[in-house]
PDB file of C-alpha atoms in Angstrom:
ATOM      1  CA  ASP A1088       8.753   5.608  12.770  1.00 89.00           C
ATOM      2  CA  ILE A1089       8.671   1.872  12.666  1.00 94.00           C
ATOM      3  CA  GLN A1090      11.041   0.474   9.778  1.00 96.00           C
ATOM      4  CA  MET A1091      10.428  -2.715   8.054  1.00 97.00           C
ATOM      5  CA  THR A1092      13.165  -4.781   6.546  1.00 98.00           C
ATOM      6  CA  GLN A1093      12.613  -7.546   4.151  1.00 98.00           C
ATOM      7  CA  SER A1094      14.826 -10.104   2.985  1.00 98.00           C
ATOM      8  CA  PRO A1095      15.956 -11.045   0.532  1.00 97.00           C
ATOM      9  CA  SER A1096      15.549  -8.064  -1.833  1.00 97.00           C
ATOM     10  CA  SER A1097      15.663 -10.456  -4.781  1.00 97.00           C
ATOM     11  CA  LEU A1098      15.139 -14.048  -5.216  1.00 96.00           C
ATOM     12  CA  SER A1099      15.476 -16.453  -8.369  1.00 96.00           C
ATOM     13  CA  ALA A1100      13.564 -19.680  -8.096  1.00 96.00           C
ATOM     14  CA  SER A1101      11.877 -22.116 -10.295  1.00 95.00           C
ATOM     15  CA  VAL A1102       8.085 -23.139 -10.825  1.00 96.00           C
ATOM     16  CA  GLY A1103       7.462 -25.759  -8.142  1.00 96.00           C
ATOM     17  CA  ASP A1104       9.938 -24.459  -5.568  1.00 96.00           C
ATOM     18  CA  ARG A1105       9.133 -23.532  -2.124  1.00 97.00           C
ATOM     19  CA  VAL A1106      10.025 -19.957  -1.311  1.00 97.00           C
ATOM     20  CA  THR A1107      10.186 -17.938   2.091  1.00 98.00           C
ATOM     21  CA  ILE A1108      10.347 -14.187   2.497  1.00 98.00           C
ATOM     22  CA  THR A1109      11.001 -12.652   5.708  1.00 98.00           C
ATOM     23  CA  CYS A1110      10.140  -9.119   6.953  1.00 98.00           C
ATOM     24  CA  ARG A1111      11.540  -7.633  10.203  1.00 98.00           C
ATOM     25  CA  ALA A1112      10.029  -4.749  12.158  1.00 98.00           C
ATOM     26  CA  SER A1113      12.316  -2.270  14.235  1.00 97.00           C
ATOM     27  CA  GLN A1114      10.009  -2.700  17.404  1.00 96.00           C
ATOM     28  CA  SER A1115       7.047  -5.071  18.118  1.00 96.00           C
ATOM     29  CA  ILE A1116       4.191  -4.810  15.912  1.00 96.00           C
ATOM     30  CA  SER A1117       2.035  -7.923  17.405  1.00 96.00           C
ATOM     31  CA  THR A1118       0.513  -9.173  14.281  1.00 96.00           C
ATOM     32  CA  TYR A1119      -0.352  -5.689  12.423  1.00 96.00           C
ATOM     33  CA  LEU A1120       1.485  -7.157   9.482  1.00 97.00           C
ATOM     34  CA  ASN A1121       0.208  -7.515   5.857  1.00 98.00           C
ATOM     35  CA  TRP A1122       1.663  -9.039   2.760  1.00 98.00           C
ATOM     36  CA  TYR A1123       0.922  -7.599  -0.818  1.00 98.00           C
ATOM     37  CA  GLN A1124       1.848  -8.960  -4.227  1.00 98.00           C
ATOM     38  CA  HIS A1125       2.650  -6.383  -7.135  1.00 98.00           C
ATOM     39  CA  LYS A1126       2.923  -6.977 -10.723  1.00 97.00           C
ATOM     40  CA  PRO A1127       4.167  -4.390 -13.188  1.00 94.00           C
ATOM     41  CA  GLY A1128       1.298  -2.286 -14.428  1.00 92.00           C
ATOM     42  CA  LYS A1129      -1.190  -3.747 -11.932  1.00 96.00           C
ATOM     43  CA  ALA A1130      -2.650  -2.715  -8.851  1.00 97.00           C
ATOM     44  CA  PRO A1131      -1.024  -4.108  -5.668  1.00 98.00           C
ATOM     45  CA  LYS A1132      -3.000  -7.113  -4.220  1.00 98.00           C
ATOM     46  CA  LEU A1133      -3.637  -8.105  -0.508  1.00 98.00           C
ATOM     47  CA  LEU A1134      -2.516 -11.743   0.118  1.00 98.00           C
ATOM     48  CA  ILE A1135      -2.149 -12.146   3.955  1.00 98.00           C
ATOM     49  CA  TYR A1136      -3.297  -9.822   6.728  1.00 97.00           C
ATOM     50  CA  ALA A1137      -3.002  -9.966  10.207  1.00 96.00           C
ATOM     51  CA  ALA A1138       0.339 -12.032   9.704  1.00 97.00           C
ATOM     52  CA  SER A1139      -1.407 -15.270   9.137  1.00 98.00           C
ATOM     53  CA  SER A1140      -4.831 -14.844   7.535  1.00 97.00           C
ATOM     54  CA  LEU A1141      -5.306 -15.250   3.950  1.00 98.00           C
ATOM     55  CA  GLN A1142      -7.349 -12.946   2.169  1.00 97.00           C
ATOM     56  CA  SER A1143     -10.329 -14.036   0.361  1.00 96.00           C
ATOM     57  CA  GLY A1144      -9.583 -15.687  -3.090  1.00 97.00           C
ATOM     58  CA  VAL A1145      -6.033 -15.772  -2.604  1.00 98.00           C
ATOM     59  CA  PRO A1146      -4.665 -19.441  -3.285  1.00 97.00           C
ATOM     60  CA  SER A1147      -3.729 -21.551  -0.135  1.00 98.00           C
ATOM     61  CA  ARG A1148      -0.183 -22.211  -1.396  1.00 98.00           C
ATOM     62  CA  PHE A1149       0.437 -18.595   0.116  1.00 98.00           C
ATOM     63  CA  SER A1150       0.834 -18.548   4.020  1.00 98.00           C
ATOM     64  CA  GLY A1151       1.939 -16.173   6.698  1.00 98.00           C
ATOM     65  CA  SER A1152       3.541 -16.701  10.104  1.00 98.00           C
ATOM     66  CA  GLY A1153       5.061 -14.317  12.976  1.00 98.00           C
ATOM     67  CA  SER A1154       4.350 -12.157  15.632  1.00 98.00           C
ATOM     68  CA  GLY A1155       6.141  -9.322  17.256  1.00 97.00           C
ATOM     69  CA  THR A1156       8.960  -8.312  15.124  1.00 98.00           C
ATOM     70  CA  ASP A1157       9.511 -11.387  12.705  1.00 98.00           C
ATOM     71  CA  PHE A1158       7.463 -12.410  10.037  1.00 98.00           C
ATOM     72  CA  SER A1159       7.354 -14.531   6.975  1.00 98.00           C
ATOM     73  CA  LEU A1160       5.680 -15.226   3.692  1.00 98.00           C
ATOM     74  CA  THR A1161       5.739 -18.841   2.249  1.00 98.00           C
ATOM     75  CA  ILE A1162       4.630 -19.891  -1.189  1.00 98.00           C
ATOM     76  CA  SER A1163       4.689 -23.679  -1.054  1.00 96.00           C
ATOM     77  CA  SER A1164       4.841 -24.383  -4.681  1.00 95.00           C
ATOM     78  CA  LEU A1165       5.684 -21.589  -7.044  1.00 96.00           C
ATOM     79  CA  GLN A1166       3.480 -21.174 -10.178  1.00 96.00           C
ATOM     80  CA  PRO A1167       4.195 -18.820 -13.221  1.00 94.00           C
ATOM     81  CA  GLU A1168       2.018 -16.207 -12.005  1.00 95.00           C
ATOM     82  CA  ASP A1169       3.508 -15.673  -8.732  1.00 96.00           C
ATOM     83  CA  PHE A1170       6.668 -13.975 -10.139  1.00 93.00           C
ATOM     84  CA  ALA A1171       6.106 -10.564  -8.800  1.00 97.00           C
ATOM     85  CA  THR A1172       7.602  -8.106  -6.292  1.00 98.00           C
ATOM     86  CA  TYR A1173       6.283  -8.781  -2.661  1.00 98.00           C
ATOM     87  CA  TYR A1174       6.017  -6.350   0.107  1.00 98.00           C
ATOM     88  CA  CYS A1175       5.241  -6.473   3.884  1.00 98.00           C
ATOM     89  CA  GLN A1176       3.293  -3.776   5.581  1.00 98.00           C
ATOM     90  CA  GLN A1177       2.844  -2.692   9.187  1.00 97.00           C
ATOM     91  CA  THR A1178      -0.309  -1.012  10.466  1.00 95.00           C
ATOM     92  CA  TYR A1179       0.575  -0.792  13.963  1.00 93.00           C
ATOM     93  CA  SER A1180      -1.280   2.132  15.766  1.00 83.00           C
ATOM     94  CA  ILE A1181      -2.348   3.591  12.309  1.00 84.00           C
ATOM     95  CA  LEU A1182      -3.670   6.896  13.709  1.00 80.00           C
ATOM     96  CA  LEU A1183      -0.642   7.690  15.796  1.00 82.00           C
ATOM     97  CA  THR A1184       2.479   6.421  13.915  1.00 86.00           C
ATOM     98  CA  PRO A1185       2.882   6.405  10.056  1.00 91.00           C
ATOM     99  CA  LEU A1186       2.253   3.025   7.897  1.00 93.00           C
ATOM    100  CA  THR A1187       5.378   1.842   6.369  1.00 96.00           C
ATOM    101  CA  PHE A1188       6.225  -0.976   3.921  1.00 97.00           C
ATOM    102  CA  GLY A1189       9.146  -3.091   3.627  1.00 98.00           C
ATOM    103  CA  GLN A1190      11.369  -2.345   0.577  1.00 98.00           C
ATOM    104  CA  GLY A1191      10.253  -5.271  -1.355  1.00 98.00           C
ATOM    105  CA  THR A1192      11.369  -8.591  -2.626  1.00 98.00           C
ATOM    106  CA  LYS A1193      11.551  -9.260  -6.431  1.00 98.00           C
ATOM    107  CA  LEU A1194      10.728 -12.809  -7.105  1.00 97.00           C
ATOM    108  CA  GLU A1195      12.019 -13.723 -10.521  1.00 95.00           C
ATOM    109  CA  ILE A1196      12.166 -16.911 -12.499  1.00 88.00           C
ATOM    110  CA  LYS A1197      15.443 -18.959 -12.639  1.00 87.00           C
TER     111      LYS A1197
ATOM    112  CA  GLU B 906     -17.960  -4.299  -7.949  1.00 96.00           C
ATOM    113  CA  VAL B 907     -15.465  -2.144  -6.008  1.00 97.00           C
ATOM    114  CA  GLN B 908     -13.700   0.307  -8.271  1.00 98.00           C
ATOM    115  CA  LEU B 909     -11.383   3.190  -7.570  1.00 98.00           C
ATOM    116  CA  VAL B 910     -10.340   5.517 -10.341  1.00 98.00           C
ATOM    117  CA  GLU B 911      -7.572   8.072  -9.708  1.00 98.00           C
ATOM    118  CA  SER B 912      -6.953  11.246 -11.938  1.00 98.00           C
ATOM    119  CA  GLY B 913      -4.972  14.570 -11.898  1.00 96.00           C
ATOM    120  CA  GLY B 914      -1.681  13.160 -12.485  1.00 95.00           C
ATOM    121  CA  VAL B 915       0.172  15.538 -14.847  1.00 94.00           C
ATOM    122  CA  VAL B 916       3.613  17.090 -15.197  1.00 97.00           C
ATOM    123  CA  VAL B 917       4.168  19.988 -12.925  1.00 97.00           C
ATOM    124  CA  GLN B 918       7.249  22.045 -12.070  1.00 97.00           C
ATOM    125  CA  PRO B 919       9.052  22.191  -8.889  1.00 98.00           C
ATOM    126  CA  GLY B 920       7.441  24.116  -6.045  1.00 98.00           C
ATOM    127  CA  GLY B 921       3.955  23.786  -7.975  1.00 98.00           C
ATOM    128  CA  SER B 922       0.629  22.336  -6.668  1.00 98.00           C
ATOM    129  CA  LEU B 923      -1.651  19.621  -8.013  1.00 97.00           C
ATOM    130  CA  ARG B 924      -4.771  18.061  -6.705  1.00 98.00           C
ATOM    131  CA  LEU B 925      -5.414  14.116  -7.152  1.00 98.00           C
ATOM    132  CA  SER B 926      -8.924  12.639  -7.113  1.00 98.00           C
ATOM    133  CA  CYS B 927      -9.956   9.181  -6.422  1.00 98.00           C
ATOM    134  CA  ALA B 928     -13.415   8.298  -7.587  1.00 98.00           C
ATOM    135  CA  ALA B 929     -14.918   5.340  -5.536  1.00 98.00           C
ATOM    136  CA  SER B 930     -17.781   3.068  -6.431  1.00 98.00           C
ATOM    137  CA  GLY B 931     -19.277  -0.421  -5.561  1.00 97.00           C
ATOM    138  CA  PHE B 932     -19.295   0.120  -1.782  1.00 97.00           C
ATOM    139  CA  THR B 933     -20.399   2.311   0.869  1.00 96.00           C
ATOM    140  CA  PHE B 934     -17.580   4.871   0.634  1.00 97.00           C
ATOM    141  CA  ASP B 935     -18.407   6.754   3.995  1.00 93.00           C
ATOM    142  CA  ASP B 936     -17.860   3.584   6.074  1.00 94.00           C
ATOM    143  CA  TYR B 937     -14.189   3.140   5.284  1.00 95.00           C
ATOM    144  CA  MET B 938     -10.985   4.514   5.854  1.00 95.00           C
ATOM    145  CA  MET B 939      -8.931   5.532   2.638  1.00 97.00           C
ATOM    146  CA  HIS B 940      -5.337   5.984   1.893  1.00 97.00           C
ATOM    147  CA  TRP B 941      -2.874   7.253  -0.627  1.00 98.00           C
ATOM    148  CA  VAL B 942       0.128   5.235  -1.576  1.00 98.00           C
ATOM    149  CA  ARG B 943       2.815   6.058  -4.117  1.00 98.00           C
ATOM    150  CA  GLN B 944       5.425   4.164  -6.147  1.00 98.00           C
ATOM    151  CA  ALA B 945       8.634   6.419  -7.540  1.00 98.00           C
ATOM    152  CA  PRO B 946       9.988   5.134 -10.585  1.00 96.00           C
ATOM    153  CA  GLY B 947      12.141   1.958  -9.839  1.00 95.00           C
ATOM    154  CA  LYS B 948      11.225   2.035  -6.109  1.00 97.00           C
ATOM    155  CA  GLY B 949       9.056   0.232  -3.749  1.00 97.00           C
ATOM    156  CA  LEU B 950       5.567   1.280  -2.286  1.00 98.00           C
ATOM    157  CA  GLU B 951       5.459   4.108  -0.050  1.00 98.00           C
ATOM    158  CA  TRP B 952       2.327   4.957   1.921  1.00 97.00           C
ATOM    159  CA  VAL B 953       1.664   8.701   1.884  1.00 97.00           C
ATOM    160  CA  SER B 954      -1.440   9.512   3.760  1.00 96.00           C
ATOM    161  CA  LEU B 955      -4.771   8.184   5.516  1.00 95.00           C
ATOM    162  CA  ILE B 956      -8.080   9.606   6.238  1.00 95.00           C
ATOM    163  CA  ARG B 957     -10.687   8.349   8.515  1.00 94.00           C
ATOM    164  CA  TRP B 958     -14.250   7.347   7.214  1.00 94.00           C
ATOM    165  CA  ASP B 959     -15.430  10.712   8.418  1.00 93.00           C
ATOM    166  CA  GLY B 960     -12.708  12.799   7.661  1.00 91.00           C
ATOM    167  CA  GLY B 961     -12.121  13.504  11.490  1.00 92.00           C
ATOM    168  CA  SER B 962      -8.607  12.065  11.642  1.00 92.00           C
ATOM    169  CA  THR B 963      -5.810  12.188   9.096  1.00 94.00           C
ATOM    170  CA  SER B 964      -2.143  11.268   9.069  1.00 93.00           C
ATOM    171  CA  TYR B 965       0.852  11.543   7.001  1.00 95.00           C
ATOM    172  CA  ALA B 966       4.249  10.191   5.920  1.00 95.00           C
ATOM    173  CA  ASP B 967       7.000  12.359   7.229  1.00 94.00           C
ATOM    174  CA  SER B 968       8.171  13.048   3.707  1.00 96.00           C
ATOM    175  CA  VAL B 969       4.821  14.840   2.997  1.00 97.00           C
ATOM    176  CA  LYS B 970       3.719  16.413   6.200  1.00 97.00           C
ATOM    177  CA  GLY B 971       2.930  20.067   5.861  1.00 97.00           C
ATOM    178  CA  ARG B 972       3.147  19.865   2.035  1.00 98.00           C
ATOM    179  CA  PHE B 973       0.172  17.336   1.259  1.00 98.00           C
ATOM    180  CA  THR B 974      -3.416  17.505   2.396  1.00 98.00           C
ATOM    181  CA  ILE B 975      -5.707  14.442   2.267  1.00 98.00           C
ATOM    182  CA  SER B 976      -9.536  15.066   2.198  1.00 98.00           C
ATOM    183  CA  ARG B 977     -12.808  13.363   1.172  1.00 98.00           C
ATOM    184  CA  ASP B 978     -16.269  14.009  -0.023  1.00 98.00           C
ATOM    185  CA  ASN B 979     -18.648  11.279   1.033  1.00 97.00           C
ATOM    186  CA  SER B 980     -21.491  12.900  -0.834  1.00 97.00           C
ATOM    187  CA  LYS B 981     -19.411  12.562  -3.766  1.00 98.00           C
ATOM    188  CA  ASN B 982     -17.738   9.313  -3.010  1.00 98.00           C
ATOM    189  CA  SER B 983     -14.527  10.997  -3.613  1.00 98.00           C
ATOM    190  CA  LEU B 984     -11.164  11.052  -2.144  1.00 98.00           C
ATOM    191  CA  TYR B 985      -8.458  13.933  -2.730  1.00 98.00           C
ATOM    192  CA  LEU B 986      -4.987  14.612  -2.310  1.00 98.00           C
ATOM    193  CA  GLN B 987      -3.877  18.152  -2.535  1.00 98.00           C
ATOM    194  CA  MET B 988      -0.282  18.535  -3.164  1.00 98.00           C
ATOM    195  CA  ASN B 989       1.825  21.659  -2.521  1.00 98.00           C
ATOM    196  CA  SER B 990       5.495  22.658  -2.739  1.00 98.00           C
ATOM    197  CA  LEU B 991       6.062  19.585  -4.931  1.00 98.00           C
ATOM    198  CA  ARG B 992       9.615  18.312  -5.166  1.00 98.00           C
ATOM    199  CA  THR B 993      11.250  16.269  -7.963  1.00 98.00           C
ATOM    200  CA  GLU B 994      11.210  13.312  -5.318  1.00 98.00           C
ATOM    201  CA  ASP B 995       7.446  13.344  -5.414  1.00 98.00           C
ATOM    202  CA  THR B 996       7.602  11.948  -8.898  1.00 98.00           C
ATOM    203  CA  ALA B 997       5.578   8.719  -8.521  1.00 98.00           C
ATOM    204  CA  LEU B 998       2.420   6.486  -9.516  1.00 98.00           C
ATOM    205  CA  TYR B 999      -0.112   7.650  -6.886  1.00 98.00           C
ATOM    206  CA  TYR B1000      -2.607   4.947  -5.744  1.00 98.00           C
ATOM    207  CA  CYS B1001      -5.835   5.346  -3.830  1.00 98.00           C
ATOM    208  CA  ALA B1002      -6.605   2.273  -1.504  1.00 98.00           C
ATOM    209  CA  LYS B1003      -9.494   1.277   0.374  1.00 98.00           C
ATOM    210  CA  ASP B1004      -9.060  -0.054   3.975  1.00 96.00           C
ATOM    211  CA  THR B1005     -11.179  -2.818   5.562  1.00 93.00           C
ATOM    212  CA  ALA B1006     -13.700  -2.108   8.484  1.00 76.00           C
ATOM    213  CA  GLY B1007     -12.643  -3.345  11.899  1.00 73.00           C
ATOM    214  CA  GLY B1008      -9.756  -5.496  13.021  1.00 76.00           C
ATOM    215  CA  ASN B1009      -6.248  -5.195  11.662  1.00 85.00           C
ATOM    216  CA  SER B1010      -6.069  -2.265   9.149  1.00 92.00           C
ATOM    217  CA  ARG B1011      -5.313  -3.573   5.313  1.00 96.00           C
ATOM    218  CA  PHE B1012      -5.819  -2.286   2.026  1.00 97.00           C
ATOM    219  CA  ASP B1013      -8.192  -4.763   0.273  1.00 96.00           C
ATOM    220  CA  TYR B1014      -8.907  -2.715  -2.901  1.00 97.00           C
ATOM    221  CA  TRP B1015      -6.632  -0.424  -5.073  1.00 98.00           C
ATOM    222  CA  GLY B1016      -6.872   1.731  -8.012  1.00 98.00           C
ATOM    223  CA  GLN B1017      -4.699   1.774 -11.175  1.00 97.00           C
ATOM    224  CA  GLY B1018      -2.912   4.930 -10.305  1.00 98.00           C
ATOM    225  CA  THR B1019      -2.230   8.189 -11.437  1.00 98.00           C
ATOM    226  CA  LEU B1020       1.098   9.510 -12.629  1.00 98.00           C
ATOM    227  CA  VAL B1021       2.559  12.681 -11.026  1.00 98.00           C
ATOM    228  CA  THR B1022       5.951  14.078 -12.721  1.00 98.00           C
ATOM    229  CA  VAL B1023       7.734  17.018 -11.166  1.00 98.00           C
ATOM    230  CA  SER B1024      10.308  18.370 -13.488  1.00 97.00           C
ATOM    231  CA  SER B1025      11.387  21.624 -14.675  1.00 94.00           C
TER     232      SER B1025
END
């Protein structure tokens, strides 16, 4: 199975900060990488798909980059509603290998 | 408006069985692959299973393979997860999620989840 490792596991930041979360795959997954935001009591929300494509309706302060094994999610200027847990997900060869999420990065207010 | 509503979560004893359902509306259900994802208390998201639009292909996480079975009834716009030989570590909030059509797979809509508790 493909393992996904996110860093950091938690992060404290202030409104207006620029933050970057990284995700590393245990093998090359091309750009089969998605990012989700999850708040307590809510359904997860798709932010970025195919490593760098912004999901419709998601603010442009969110961006993604990377290919192969190394990926990142950047929030250019943190807003109060951005404090949540973020997950990367690989969807490489979905009918042949299990899909996997990273362990999550909890973004907290400093 | 796309809606996914899970049901069937209860408290069940270890070794027991349970069937979860997910009622879909607001989109052409039989055009899309569907998934189950779970979140154990205090843990992250874990993908559980997928089923192709026609039910012709399925896939499972290693942690549930041989115990869980995913199915769908396109005439009822419904997704199911039959869970057998339940273990305490299966305790989680179970979400159903809709995949997109074409291109990189991703989950664009999720339900609110149904809680399964496995405890004696």
